[in-house]
């Protein structure tokens, strides 16, 4: 049957759906290592992880403002072109926003007197956890990434290192460190090995053949890897 509620009606079907939804909530099995917040899939977890990183790889081509996510940058570019409507107006300062959650975030950060997130190092307090996290960076010394040399706060260095650890397959033949790209390998070698790397990187250590580029040397080394086991390498003076 139907039951009247303030002029409307609620069906048993809708009540049943609500009950099923509460009995079978969406499983969130993917937890953030940094804060413990859980997500229903890896895609949303990876998007969330960006909030813990201070890297902003996407730049607005008009005003150079930087963003962590490409979709946020694209959305921002539309604001320069007058393509974003802002129907949600702040009652305190009349600033407009395109989404209600953006308005709510603005009110909390700018106009709210509540500051529940307190810094343990000084007496500062903040309206949001993100503001506190950004503030905490001031209390931390920045440390260099040992792979690419970029300076980051200790709180974000582990997130940054994940980029390098995803697929390390370019090895430095002088110290055996591995890198995700040949560019990172060159940066490391020039910084830590200098002239020694410049002179030795183009010479095959097995047969003494000189190559014009690191790529050529890498290809040449493959000929040794494919050689039969036990084959003696020619002396350094040999021609190949």
PDB file of N, CA and C in Angstrom, residues 169-225:
ATOM      1  N   UNK A 169      64.354   0.151 -13.941  1.00  0.00           N
ATOM      2  CA  UNK A 169      65.053  -0.772 -14.815  1.00  0.00           C
ATOM      3  C   UNK A 169      66.259  -0.143 -15.514  1.00  0.00           C
ATOM      4  N   UNK A 170      66.580   1.114 -15.210  1.00  0.00           N
ATOM      5  CA  UNK A 170      67.775   1.742 -15.771  1.00  0.00           C
ATOM      6  C   UNK A 170      68.832   1.794 -14.663  1.00  0.00           C
ATOM      7  N   UNK A 171      69.866   0.979 -14.768  1.00  0.00           N
ATOM      8  CA  UNK A 171      70.850   0.829 -13.698  1.00  0.00           C
ATOM      9  C   UNK A 171      72.114   1.630 -13.981  1.00  0.00           C
ATOM     10  N   UNK A 172      72.659   2.212 -12.909  1.00  0.00           N
ATOM     11  CA  UNK A 172      73.948   2.899 -12.984  1.00  0.00           C
ATOM     12  C   UNK A 172      75.041   1.841 -12.846  1.00  0.00           C
ATOM     13  N   UNK A 173      75.935   1.738 -13.819  1.00  0.00           N
ATOM     14  CA  UNK A 173      76.949   0.689 -13.788  1.00  0.00           C
ATOM     15  C   UNK A 173      78.080   0.994 -12.809  1.00  0.00           C
ATOM     16  N   UNK A 174      78.080   2.215 -12.236  1.00  0.00           N
ATOM     17  CA  UNK A 174      79.124   2.568 -11.281  1.00  0.00           C
ATOM     18  C   UNK A 174      78.735   2.255  -9.845  1.00  0.00           C
ATOM     19  N   UNK A 175      77.433   2.324  -9.520  1.00  0.00           N
ATOM     20  CA  UNK A 175      77.009   2.065  -8.135  1.00  0.00           C
ATOM     21  C   UNK A 175      75.807   1.133  -8.046  1.00  0.00           C
ATOM     22  N   UNK A 176      75.286   0.687  -9.208  1.00  0.00           N
ATOM     23  CA  UNK A 176      74.181  -0.286  -9.274  1.00  0.00           C
ATOM     24  C   UNK A 176      72.834   0.246  -8.793  1.00  0.00           C
ATOM     25  N   UNK A 177      72.690   1.553  -8.624  1.00  0.00           N
ATOM     26  CA  UNK A 177      71.362   2.090  -8.330  1.00  0.00           C
ATOM     27  C   UNK A 177      70.496   2.007  -9.578  1.00  0.00           C
ATOM     28  N   UNK A 178      69.179   1.813  -9.366  1.00  0.00           N
ATOM     29  CA  UNK A 178      68.261   1.685 -10.494  1.00  0.00           C
ATOM     30  C   UNK A 178      67.304   2.862 -10.539  1.00  0.00           C
ATOM     31  N   UNK A 179      66.830   3.195 -11.765  1.00  0.00           N
ATOM     32  CA  UNK A 179      65.989   4.369 -11.965  1.00  0.00           C
ATOM     33  C   UNK A 179      64.880   4.049 -12.951  1.00  0.00           C
ATOM     34  N   UNK A 180      63.781   4.813 -12.843  1.00  0.00           N
ATOM     35  CA  UNK A 180      62.614   4.554 -13.693  1.00  0.00           C
ATOM     36  C   UNK A 180      62.830   5.008 -15.123  1.00  0.00           C
ATOM     37  N   UNK A 181      63.652   6.028 -15.332  1.00  0.00           N
ATOM     38  CA  UNK A 181      63.884   6.543 -16.684  1.00  0.00           C
ATOM     39  C   UNK A 181      65.367   6.788 -16.903  1.00  0.00           C
ATOM     40  N   UNK A 182      65.748   6.842 -18.161  1.00  0.00           N
ATOM     41  CA  UNK A 182      67.137   7.134 -18.503  1.00  0.00           C
ATOM     42  C   UNK A 182      67.512   8.555 -18.092  1.00  0.00           C
ATOM     43  N   UNK A 183      66.531   9.461 -18.122  1.00  0.00           N
ATOM     44  CA  UNK A 183      66.787  10.847 -17.707  1.00  0.00           C
ATOM     45  C   UNK A 183      67.204  10.910 -16.248  1.00  0.00           C
ATOM     46  N   UNK A 184      66.477  10.177 -15.370  1.00  0.00           N
ATOM     47  CA  UNK A 184      66.827  10.156 -13.952  1.00  0.00           C
ATOM     48  C   UNK A 184      68.208   9.526 -13.745  1.00  0.00           C
ATOM     49  N   UNK A 185      68.524   8.505 -14.546  1.00  0.00           N
ATOM     50  CA  UNK A 185      69.847   7.887 -14.456  1.00  0.00           C
ATOM     51  C   UNK A 185      70.933   8.903 -14.789  1.00  0.00           C
ATOM     52  N   UNK A 186      70.725   9.682 -15.863  1.00  0.00           N
ATOM     53  CA  UNK A 186      71.729  10.678 -16.257  1.00  0.00           C
ATOM     54  C   UNK A 186      71.891  11.755 -15.186  1.00  0.00           C
ATOM     55  N   UNK A 187      70.765  12.215 -14.617  1.00  0.00           N
ATOM     56  CA  UNK A 187      70.829  13.238 -13.563  1.00  0.00           C
ATOM     57  C   UNK A 187      71.638  12.710 -12.384  1.00  0.00           C
ATOM     58  N   UNK A 188      71.336  11.481 -11.979  1.00  0.00           N
ATOM     59  CA  UNK A 188      72.061  10.865 -10.860  1.00  0.00           C
ATOM     60  C   UNK A 188      73.549  10.740 -11.162  1.00  0.00           C
ATOM     61  N   UNK A 189      73.869  10.211 -12.358  1.00  0.00           N
ATOM     62  CA  UNK A 189      75.267   9.953 -12.706  1.00  0.00           C
ATOM     63  C   UNK A 189      76.079  11.239 -12.786  1.00  0.00           C
ATOM     64  N   UNK A 190      75.514  12.273 -13.405  1.00  0.00           N
ATOM     65  CA  UNK A 190      76.231  13.537 -13.535  1.00  0.00           C
ATOM     66  C   UNK A 190      76.440  14.204 -12.175  1.00  0.00           C
ATOM     67  N   UNK A 191      75.465  14.001 -11.265  1.00  0.00           N
ATOM     68  CA  UNK A 191      75.550  14.629  -9.950  1.00  0.00           C
ATOM     69  C   UNK A 191      76.524  13.891  -9.031  1.00  0.00           C
ATOM     70  N   UNK A 192      76.482  12.559  -9.060  1.00  0.00           N
ATOM     71  CA  UNK A 192      77.254  11.773  -8.098  1.00  0.00           C
ATOM     72  C   UNK A 192      78.563  11.209  -8.651  1.00  0.00           C
ATOM     73  N   UNK A 193      78.677  11.071  -9.978  1.00  0.00           N
ATOM     74  CA  UNK A 193      79.875  10.453 -10.542  1.00  0.00           C
ATOM     75  C   UNK A 193      80.661  11.385 -11.464  1.00  0.00           C
ATOM     76  N   UNK A 194      80.019  12.418 -11.981  1.00  0.00           N
ATOM     77  CA  UNK A 194      80.704  13.436 -12.769  1.00  0.00           C
ATOM     78  C   UNK A 194      81.458  12.894 -13.964  1.00  0.00           C
ATOM     79  N   UNK A 195      82.723  13.328 -14.086  1.00  0.00           N
ATOM     80  CA  UNK A 195      83.542  12.988 -15.252  1.00  0.00           C
ATOM     81  C   UNK A 195      83.775  11.488 -15.372  1.00  0.00           C
ATOM     82  N   UNK A 196      83.825  10.809 -14.241  1.00  0.00           N
ATOM     83  CA  UNK A 196      84.033   9.354 -14.267  1.00  0.00           C
ATOM     84  C   UNK A 196      82.939   8.671 -15.073  1.00  0.00           C
ATOM     85  N   UNK A 197      81.674   9.146 -14.878  1.00  0.00           N
ATOM     86  CA  UNK A 197      80.555   8.551 -15.621  1.00  0.00           C
ATOM     87  C   UNK A 197      80.633   8.933 -17.091  1.00  0.00           C
ATOM     88  N   UNK A 198      80.972  10.191 -17.385  1.00  0.00           N
ATOM     89  CA  UNK A 198      81.034  10.648 -18.777  1.00  0.00           C
ATOM     90  C   UNK A 198      82.050   9.842 -19.581  1.00  0.00           C
ATOM     91  N   UNK A 199      83.165   9.497 -18.938  1.00  0.00           N
ATOM     92  CA  UNK A 199      84.215   8.772 -19.641  1.00  0.00           C
ATOM     93  C   UNK A 199      83.917   7.284 -19.757  1.00  0.00           C
ATOM     94  N   UNK A 200      83.304   6.720 -18.697  1.00  0.00           N
ATOM     95  CA  UNK A 200      83.147   5.275 -18.670  1.00  0.00           C
ATOM     96  C   UNK A 200      81.840   4.796 -19.274  1.00  0.00           C
ATOM     97  N   UNK A 201      80.814   5.659 -19.325  1.00  0.00           N
ATOM     98  CA  UNK A 201      79.506   5.206 -19.760  1.00  0.00           C
ATOM     99  C   UNK A 201      79.486   4.816 -21.230  1.00  0.00           C
ATOM    100  N   UNK A 202      80.408   5.355 -22.007  1.00  0.00           N
ATOM    101  CA  UNK A 202      80.423   5.064 -23.437  1.00  0.00           C
ATOM    102  C   UNK A 202      81.408   3.958 -23.822  1.00  0.00           C
ATOM    103  N   UNK A 203      82.008   3.323 -22.824  1.00  0.00           N
ATOM    104  CA  UNK A 203      82.980   2.263 -23.093  1.00  0.00           C
ATOM    105  C   UNK A 203      82.447   0.946 -22.553  1.00  0.00           C
ATOM    106  N   UNK A 204      82.419  -0.074 -23.398  1.00  0.00           N
ATOM    107  CA  UNK A 204      81.989  -1.401 -22.962  1.00  0.00           C
ATOM    108  C   UNK A 204      83.026  -1.967 -21.995  1.00  0.00           C
ATOM    109  N   UNK A 205      82.599  -2.342 -20.795  1.00  0.00           N
ATOM    110  CA  UNK A 205      83.519  -2.851 -19.791  1.00  0.00           C
ATOM    111  C   UNK A 205      83.965  -4.283 -20.077  1.00  0.00           C
ATOM    112  N   UNK A 206      83.302  -4.941 -21.031  1.00  0.00           N
ATOM    113  CA  UNK A 206      83.637  -6.330 -21.351  1.00  0.00           C
ATOM    114  C   UNK A 206      84.646  -6.447 -22.488  1.00  0.00           C
ATOM    115  N   UNK A 207      84.508  -5.566 -23.500  1.00  0.00           N
ATOM    116  CA  UNK A 207      85.382  -5.712 -24.668  1.00  0.00           C
ATOM    117  C   UNK A 207      86.097  -4.435 -25.069  1.00  0.00           C
ATOM    118  N   UNK A 208      85.784  -3.301 -24.413  1.00  0.00           N
ATOM    119  CA  UNK A 208      86.489  -2.063 -24.697  1.00  0.00           C
ATOM    120  C   UNK A 208      85.962  -1.274 -25.874  1.00  0.00           C
ATOM    121  N   UNK A 209      84.864  -1.693 -26.485  1.00  0.00           N
ATOM    122  CA  UNK A 209      84.292  -0.976 -27.621  1.00  0.00           C
ATOM    123  C   UNK A 209      83.735   0.370 -27.160  1.00  0.00           C
ATOM    124  N   UNK A 210      83.993   1.429 -27.928  1.00  0.00           N
ATOM    125  CA  UNK A 210      83.475   2.763 -27.625  1.00  0.00           C
ATOM    126  C   UNK A 210      82.179   2.989 -28.400  1.00  0.00           C
ATOM    127  N   UNK A 211      81.181   3.536 -27.721  1.00  0.00           N
ATOM    128  CA  UNK A 211      79.895   3.840 -28.354  1.00  0.00           C
ATOM    129  C   UNK A 211      79.652   5.339 -28.292  1.00  0.00           C
ATOM    130  N   UNK A 212      78.871   5.851 -29.239  1.00  0.00           N
ATOM    131  CA  UNK A 212      78.628   7.290 -29.325  1.00  0.00           C
ATOM    132  C   UNK A 212      77.604   7.765 -28.303  1.00  0.00           C
ATOM    133  N   UNK A 213      76.632   6.919 -27.954  1.00  0.00           N
ATOM    134  CA  UNK A 213      75.570   7.317 -27.029  1.00  0.00           C
ATOM    135  C   UNK A 213      75.325   6.191 -26.032  1.00  0.00           C
ATOM    136  N   UNK A 214      74.734   6.526 -24.847  1.00  0.00           N
ATOM    137  CA  UNK A 214      74.387   5.478 -23.881  1.00  0.00           C
ATOM    138  C   UNK A 214      73.431   4.436 -24.460  1.00  0.00           C
ATOM    139  N   UNK A 215      72.528   4.880 -25.351  1.00  0.00           N
ATOM    140  CA  UNK A 215      71.586   3.939 -25.963  1.00  0.00           C
ATOM    141  C   UNK A 215      72.334   2.922 -26.820  1.00  0.00           C
ATOM    142  N   UNK A 216      73.332   3.399 -27.571  1.00  0.00           N
ATOM    143  CA  UNK A 216      74.128   2.484 -28.391  1.00  0.00           C
ATOM    144  C   UNK A 216      74.884   1.487 -27.520  1.00  0.00           C
ATOM    145  N   UNK A 217      75.415   1.975 -26.402  1.00  0.00           N
ATOM    146  CA  UNK A 217      76.133   1.082 -25.502  1.00  0.00           C
ATOM    147  C   UNK A 217      75.200   0.031 -24.919  1.00  0.00           C
ATOM    148  N   UNK A 218      73.987   0.474 -24.565  1.00  0.00           N
ATOM    149  CA  UNK A 218      73.016  -0.466 -24.011  1.00  0.00           C
ATOM    150  C   UNK A 218      72.682  -1.561 -25.025  1.00  0.00           C
ATOM    151  N   UNK A 219      72.527  -1.158 -26.290  1.00  0.00           N
ATOM    152  CA  UNK A 219      72.247  -2.142 -27.323  1.00  0.00           C
ATOM    153  C   UNK A 219      73.426  -3.074 -27.549  1.00  0.00           C
ATOM    154  N   UNK A 220      74.639  -2.505 -27.490  1.00  0.00           N
ATOM    155  CA  UNK A 220      75.839  -3.326 -27.661  1.00  0.00           C
ATOM    156  C   UNK A 220      75.971  -4.343 -26.537  1.00  0.00           C
ATOM    157  N   UNK A 221      75.666  -3.934 -25.305  1.00  0.00           N
ATOM    158  CA  UNK A 221      75.782  -4.844 -24.167  1.00  0.00           C
ATOM    159  C   UNK A 221      74.861  -6.041 -24.323  1.00  0.00           C
ATOM    160  N   UNK A 222      73.749  -5.823 -25.053  1.00  0.00           N
ATOM    161  CA  UNK A 222      72.837  -6.935 -25.298  1.00  0.00           C
ATOM    162  C   UNK A 222      73.480  -8.042 -26.112  1.00  0.00           C
ATOM    163  N   UNK A 223      74.470  -7.688 -26.938  1.00  0.00           N
ATOM    164  CA  UNK A 223      75.149  -8.728 -27.723  1.00  0.00           C
ATOM    165  C   UNK A 223      75.966  -9.640 -26.825  1.00  0.00           C
ATOM    166  N   UNK A 224      76.464  -9.096 -25.712  1.00  0.00           N
ATOM    167  CA  UNK A 224      77.195  -9.935 -24.759  1.00  0.00           C
ATOM    168  C   UNK A 224      76.234 -10.815 -23.972  1.00  0.00           C
ATOM    169  N   UNK A 225      75.069 -10.256 -23.633  1.00  0.00           N
ATOM    170  CA  UNK A 225      74.086 -11.032 -22.874  1.00  0.00           C
ATOM    171  C   UNK A 225      73.581 -12.211 -23.679  1.00  0.00           C
TER     172      UNK A 225
END
